[in-house]
Coordinates of C-alpha atoms and ligand atoms in Angstrom, one line a residue:
M14 CA 86.4 113.7 82.8
K15 CA 85.1 110.2 81.9
K16 CA 88.1 108.2 80.9
I17 CA 91.4 107.9 82.9
A18 CA 94.4 105.7 82.2
V19 CA 97.1 104.6 84.6
L20 CA 100.6 103.5 83.9
T21 CA 103.7 102.5 85.9
S22 CA 107.1 103.6 84.7
G23 CA 110.8 103.4 85.7
G24 CA 112.1 100.9 88.2
D25 CA 109.2 98.9 89.8
A26 CA 108.5 99.3 93.5
P27 CA 106.5 97.1 95.9
G28 CA 103.2 98.8 96.4
M29 CA 102.7 99.8 92.7
N30 CA 100.0 97.2 92.4
A31 CA 98.2 98.5 95.4
C32 CA 98.4 101.9 93.8
I33 CA 97.0 100.7 90.5
R34 CA 94.2 99.0 92.4
A35 CA 93.3 102.3 94.2
V36 CA 93.4 104.3 91.0
V37 CA 91.2 101.9 89.1
R38 CA 88.7 101.4 91.9
T39 CA 88.5 105.0 92.9
G40 CA 87.8 105.9 89.3
I41 CA 85.1 103.2 88.9
F42 CA 83.6 104.3 92.2
H43 CA 83.2 107.8 90.8
G44 CA 81.6 106.5 87.6
M45 CA 84.6 106.7 85.3
E46 CA 85.9 104.3 82.7
M47 CA 89.4 103.2 83.7
Y48 CA 92.2 102.0 81.4
G49 CA 95.6 100.5 82.0
I50 CA 98.6 101.2 79.8
M51 CA 101.2 98.4 79.6
Y52 CA 105.0 99.0 79.8
G53 CA 104.8 102.7 80.8
Y54 CA 105.3 105.3 78.1
D55 CA 106.4 102.6 75.6
G56 CA 103.0 101.1 75.8
M57 CA 101.4 104.5 75.4
I58 CA 103.3 105.0 72.2
N59 CA 102.5 101.5 71.0
G60 CA 98.8 101.7 71.9
E61 CA 99.0 98.9 74.5
I62 CA 96.0 100.4 76.3
Q63 CA 93.2 98.2 77.8
R64 CA 90.0 98.8 79.7
M65 CA 90.3 97.8 83.4
E66 CA 87.2 96.7 85.3
S67 CA 87.2 96.3 89.1
H68 CA 88.0 92.6 88.8
A69 CA 91.2 93.4 86.8
V70 CA 92.8 94.6 90.1
S71 CA 91.5 91.8 92.3
N72 CA 94.1 90.0 94.4
I73 CA 97.0 92.3 93.6
V74 CA 97.1 94.5 96.7
Q75 CA 99.7 92.1 98.3
R76 CA 101.8 91.5 95.2
G77 CA 105.2 93.1 94.4
G78 CA 106.1 94.2 90.8
T79 CA 103.5 95.8 88.7
I80 CA 100.7 94.0 86.7
L81 CA 101.0 96.8 84.1
K82 CA 104.7 96.1 83.7
S83 CA 107.3 98.9 83.6
A84 CA 109.9 100.3 81.3
R85 CA 112.3 103.2 80.9
S86 CA 111.2 104.6 77.6
E87 CA 113.8 106.1 75.2
M88 CA 111.1 106.8 72.6
F89 CA 109.1 109.0 74.9
R90 CA 112.1 111.3 75.2
T91 CA 111.6 112.2 71.6
K92 CA 109.0 114.6 70.1
E93 CA 108.0 111.9 67.6
G94 CA 107.4 109.3 70.4
R95 CA 105.3 111.7 72.4
K96 CA 103.2 112.6 69.3
K97 CA 102.5 108.9 68.8
A98 CA 101.6 108.6 72.4
Y99 CA 99.1 111.5 72.2
E100 CA 97.5 110.0 69.1
Q101 CA 97.0 106.7 70.9
L102 CA 95.4 108.5 73.9
Q103 CA 93.1 110.3 71.5
K104 CA 92.2 107.1 69.7
H105 CA 91.0 105.6 73.1
G106 CA 89.4 108.9 74.2
I107 CA 91.6 109.1 77.3
E108 CA 91.1 112.5 79.1
G109 CA 93.4 112.1 82.1
L110 CA 96.5 110.1 83.2
V111 CA 97.9 108.8 86.4
A112 CA 101.6 108.1 86.2
I113 CA 103.1 106.0 89.0
G114 CA 106.9 106.2 89.2
G115 CA 109.9 108.4 90.1
D116 CA 111.5 111.6 88.8
G117 CA 112.1 110.2 85.3
T118 CA 108.4 109.4 85.1
F119 CA 107.4 112.8 86.2
T120 CA 109.9 114.5 83.9
G121 CA 108.2 112.7 81.0
A122 CA 104.7 113.5 82.3
K123 CA 105.6 117.2 82.6
V124 CA 106.9 117.6 79.1
F125 CA 103.9 115.6 77.7
Y126 CA 101.5 117.8 79.6
E127 CA 103.1 121.0 78.4
E128 CA 103.0 119.8 74.8
Y129 CA 99.5 118.2 74.7
G130 CA 97.6 119.4 77.8
I131 CA 96.4 116.0 78.9
P132 CA 95.8 116.4 82.7
T133 CA 98.3 114.1 84.5
I134 CA 98.9 113.4 88.2
G135 CA 101.8 111.3 89.5
C136 CA 102.0 108.9 92.4
P137 CA 105.5 108.6 93.9
G138 CA 106.6 105.0 93.2
T139 CA 110.3 104.3 93.7
I140 CA 112.2 102.4 96.4
D141 CA 114.7 105.3 96.5
N142 CA 112.5 107.7 98.6
D143 CA 114.2 110.6 96.8
I144 CA 111.1 112.5 95.6
F145 CA 110.4 116.0 96.9
G146 CA 106.7 116.5 97.9
T147 CA 106.2 113.4 99.9
D148 CA 107.6 112.1 103.2
F149 CA 107.9 108.6 101.8
T150 CA 107.7 107.0 98.4
I151 CA 105.8 103.8 97.6
G152 CA 108.2 100.8 97.9
F153 CA 110.7 102.4 100.2
D154 CA 109.5 100.8 103.4
T155 CA 109.4 97.4 101.8
A156 CA 112.8 97.8 100.3
I157 CA 114.5 98.8 103.6
N158 CA 112.8 95.9 105.4
T159 CA 114.0 93.5 102.7
A160 CA 117.5 94.9 102.9
L161 CA 117.5 94.8 106.7
E162 CA 116.6 91.1 106.7
A163 CA 119.6 90.5 104.5
I164 CA 121.9 92.6 106.5
D165 CA 120.9 90.9 109.7
K166 CA 121.8 87.6 108.1
I167 CA 125.1 88.9 106.9
R168 CA 125.9 90.2 110.4
D169 CA 125.5 86.6 111.7
T170 CA 128.1 85.2 109.4
A171 CA 130.3 88.3 109.7
A172 CA 130.4 87.8 113.5
A173 CA 131.0 84.1 113.2
H174 CA 134.2 84.7 111.1
D175 CA 135.3 88.1 112.5
R176 CA 134.9 89.6 109.0
I177 CA 134.5 93.1 107.6
F178 CA 131.6 93.3 105.2
F179 CA 130.8 96.1 102.7
I180 CA 127.2 95.8 101.8
E181 CA 125.9 97.6 98.7
V182 CA 122.3 98.8 98.7
M183 CA 120.4 100.5 95.9
G184 CA 120.3 104.2 95.4
R185 CA 122.0 105.6 92.3
D186 CA 121.5 109.2 93.3
S187 CA 120.2 108.9 96.8
G188 CA 121.3 107.5 100.2
Y189 CA 117.9 107.1 101.8
I190 CA 118.0 103.3 101.7
A191 CA 121.6 103.2 102.9
V192 CA 120.9 105.5 105.8
E193 CA 117.8 103.6 107.0
C194 CA 119.5 100.3 106.6
G195 CA 122.8 101.6 108.2
L196 CA 120.9 102.7 111.3
G197 CA 118.6 99.8 111.6
G198 CA 121.3 97.3 110.7
G199 CA 123.8 98.6 113.2
A200 CA 126.4 99.5 110.6
E201 CA 129.7 101.1 111.5
M202 CA 129.4 103.6 108.7
V203 CA 127.2 104.5 105.7
M204 CA 128.5 105.9 102.5
V205 CA 126.0 107.9 100.4
P206 CA 126.1 110.1 97.4
E207 CA 124.9 113.1 99.3
T208 CA 127.9 113.3 101.6
K209 CA 131.6 112.9 101.0
T210 CA 133.2 110.1 103.0
T211 CA 136.9 109.7 102.2
L212 CA 138.6 106.3 102.1
N213 CA 140.8 107.5 104.9
E214 CA 137.8 108.0 107.1
V215 CA 136.7 104.5 106.4
V216 CA 140.1 103.1 107.2
E217 CA 140.3 105.1 110.5
K218 CA 136.8 104.0 111.5
L219 CA 137.6 100.4 110.9
K220 CA 140.9 100.6 112.8
G221 CA 139.0 102.2 115.7
S222 CA 136.2 99.8 115.8
R223 CA 138.5 96.7 115.6
K224 CA 139.7 97.7 119.1
T225 CA 136.2 96.9 120.5
K226 CA 134.5 94.8 117.9
T227 CA 135.5 91.7 116.0
S228 CA 133.3 92.2 112.9
S229 CA 132.1 95.2 111.1
V230 CA 129.5 96.2 108.5
I231 CA 129.7 99.2 106.2
V232 CA 126.6 100.0 104.1
V233 CA 127.3 101.7 100.8
A234 CA 124.8 103.3 98.5
E235 CA 125.4 102.2 94.9
G236 CA 125.8 105.8 93.8
D237 CA 128.6 106.7 96.3
E238 CA 131.3 108.9 94.8
E239 CA 134.1 106.5 95.9
G240 CA 132.6 103.8 93.7
S241 CA 130.8 100.5 94.2
A242 CA 131.1 98.5 97.5
A243 CA 133.5 96.1 95.7
E244 CA 135.8 98.9 94.6
I245 CA 135.7 100.6 98.0
M246 CA 136.5 97.3 99.7
E247 CA 139.5 96.7 97.4
K248 CA 140.9 100.1 98.1
V249 CA 140.4 99.9 101.9
K250 CA 141.8 96.4 102.0
H251 CA 144.9 97.6 100.1
T252 CA 145.4 100.5 102.4
I253 CA 144.9 98.5 105.6
N254 CA 147.3 95.8 104.2
D255 CA 146.8 93.3 107.0
D256 CA 146.4 89.7 106.0
S257 CA 144.8 88.8 109.3
K258 CA 141.7 91.0 108.3
D259 CA 139.1 89.3 106.2
F260 CA 137.1 91.5 103.8
K261 CA 133.9 90.6 102.0
V262 CA 131.4 92.3 99.8
T263 CA 127.7 91.6 99.3
T264 CA 125.6 93.5 96.7
L265 CA 122.0 93.2 97.6
G266 CA 120.8 94.3 94.2
H267 CA 117.3 93.8 92.8
I268 CA 116.0 91.7 95.7
Q269 CA 115.3 95.2 97.2
R270 CA 112.8 95.9 94.5
G271 CA 110.7 92.7 94.9
G272 CA 108.4 91.1 97.4
S273 CA 105.1 91.7 99.1
P274 CA 104.6 95.4 100.1
T275 CA 104.6 96.2 103.8
G276 CA 101.4 97.5 105.4
K277 CA 102.9 101.0 105.3
D278 CA 103.5 100.8 101.6
R279 CA 100.0 99.5 100.9
M280 CA 98.5 102.3 102.9
L281 CA 100.6 105.0 101.2
A282 CA 100.0 103.5 97.7
S283 CA 96.2 103.3 98.3
R284 CA 96.0 106.9 99.6
C285 CA 98.1 108.3 96.7
G286 CA 96.2 106.4 94.1
M287 CA 92.9 107.7 95.4
A288 CA 94.2 111.2 95.7
A289 CA 95.5 111.2 92.1
V290 CA 92.1 110.3 90.7
E291 CA 90.2 112.7 92.9
G292 CA 92.8 115.4 92.1
L293 CA 92.1 114.9 88.4
M294 CA 88.3 115.1 89.0
N295 CA 88.8 118.4 90.9
G296 CA 90.9 120.0 88.1
Q297 CA 94.4 119.3 89.3
A298 CA 97.1 118.5 86.8
N299 CA 100.8 118.5 86.2
C300 CA 101.5 117.5 89.8
M301 CA 102.1 114.6 92.1
A302 CA 99.9 113.4 94.9
G303 CA 102.1 112.7 97.9
I304 CA 101.6 112.5 101.7
I305 CA 103.3 115.0 104.0
H306 CA 102.6 114.8 107.8
D307 CA 99.8 112.3 107.1
E308 CA 98.0 114.7 104.8
V309 CA 97.5 114.5 101.0
V310 CA 99.6 117.2 99.3
Y311 CA 99.7 118.0 95.6
T312 CA 103.2 119.2 94.5
S313 CA 103.9 120.5 91.0
F314 CA 106.0 118.2 88.8
E315 CA 108.4 121.1 88.4
D316 CA 109.1 121.1 92.2
C317 CA 109.2 117.3 92.4
I318 CA 111.9 117.2 89.7
T319 CA 114.0 120.2 90.5
K320 CA 113.9 120.3 94.3
S321 CA 115.8 117.8 96.3
K322 CA 114.7 116.0 99.5
P323 CA 117.8 116.2 101.8
L324 CA 118.8 113.4 104.0
N325 CA 118.1 113.9 107.7
R326 CA 121.4 115.1 109.2
D327 CA 120.3 114.0 112.7
T328 CA 120.0 110.4 111.4
L329 CA 123.5 110.5 110.0
K330 CA 124.8 111.8 113.3
L331 CA 122.9 109.1 115.1
I332 CA 124.6 106.4 113.1
E333 CA 127.9 107.9 114.0
I334 CA 127.0 108.0 117.7
L335 CA 125.5 104.5 117.9
S336 CA 128.5 102.9 116.1
I337 CA 131.1 103.7 118.6
Ligands
F6P422 O1 115.3 104.0 90.9 C1 115.1 102.8 91.5 C2 116.3 102.0 91.4 O2 116.1 100.8 92.0 C3 117.6 102.6 91.8 O3 117.8 102.5 93.2 C4 118.6 101.8 91.1 O4 119.8 102.5 90.9 C5 118.0 101.6 89.7 O5 116.6 101.7 90.0 C6 118.3 100.4 89.0 O6 117.6 100.3 87.8 P1 117.6 99.1 86.8 O7 116.7 98.1 87.4 O8 117.1 99.7 85.6 O9 119.0 98.6 86.7

């Protein structure tokens, strides 16, 4: 293999740049020609493919976002789009791919590999930490630290006014961010898509904690089955029906996706990036390079996409215990 291209796809995550840097430099170290594809699979279809020398990735290890830009490609879901993408790779002589992203990215990579056989390895880049085959995903540690900083600030003002705050964090299908932030941020409760929490339980919890506490924080993952934090707050407020209680909502939103990656994320990104390139050199394909128990592990895209990584029940229990 002489020519490898790298792309970032789906929601960006802090540490993607550190991963791109590791992919490009590992490839160059091993004597390969490295290429960057702009805007994920859309750029592959449109031929936005450019050579990357070592200096192209200078001074990016500390930067959030992705220098290759990212997109969620609709065209790549179609046979016609993937054919165009293949033709572009052929035109540039690309023999291997590294796809940095989440399960959507890997689903696309798997279908493409099955159709055209271009060896592809993924790196787990998503703040959601919901990928099977790796203990952590690139960007998760930064995202939770960003969210925790915000939650700490909200707690200050919540305490000053004796208020009840519902704080919405990201996680359309996964509660990893909510659970880590709920524990670290001292929340009364977390609401996540993986477990059912009824509105009645929320009301009871708040009534109970008002006996000992003057302010409360509930962390809600955006994908919770009861709705958004704003919707849940309205329903709870209506049920409690007490004008002396002051309810507020804060949606943290995309600030969780930005910012300089933490040391942990830079380390994870660099290791996965190197493992992806070396995996391709050693004949691996159609899989993701992740880290489990501090060791590089290659997991098939099939498993990454179809198997779920369950939340740690002990952590959920711990939140309950520590919030009495
Ligand atoms: O998958 C990462 C993620 O940040 C999710 O937590 C969130 O639901 C989604 O992306 C938001 O995507 P977008 O930026 O396209 O609205």
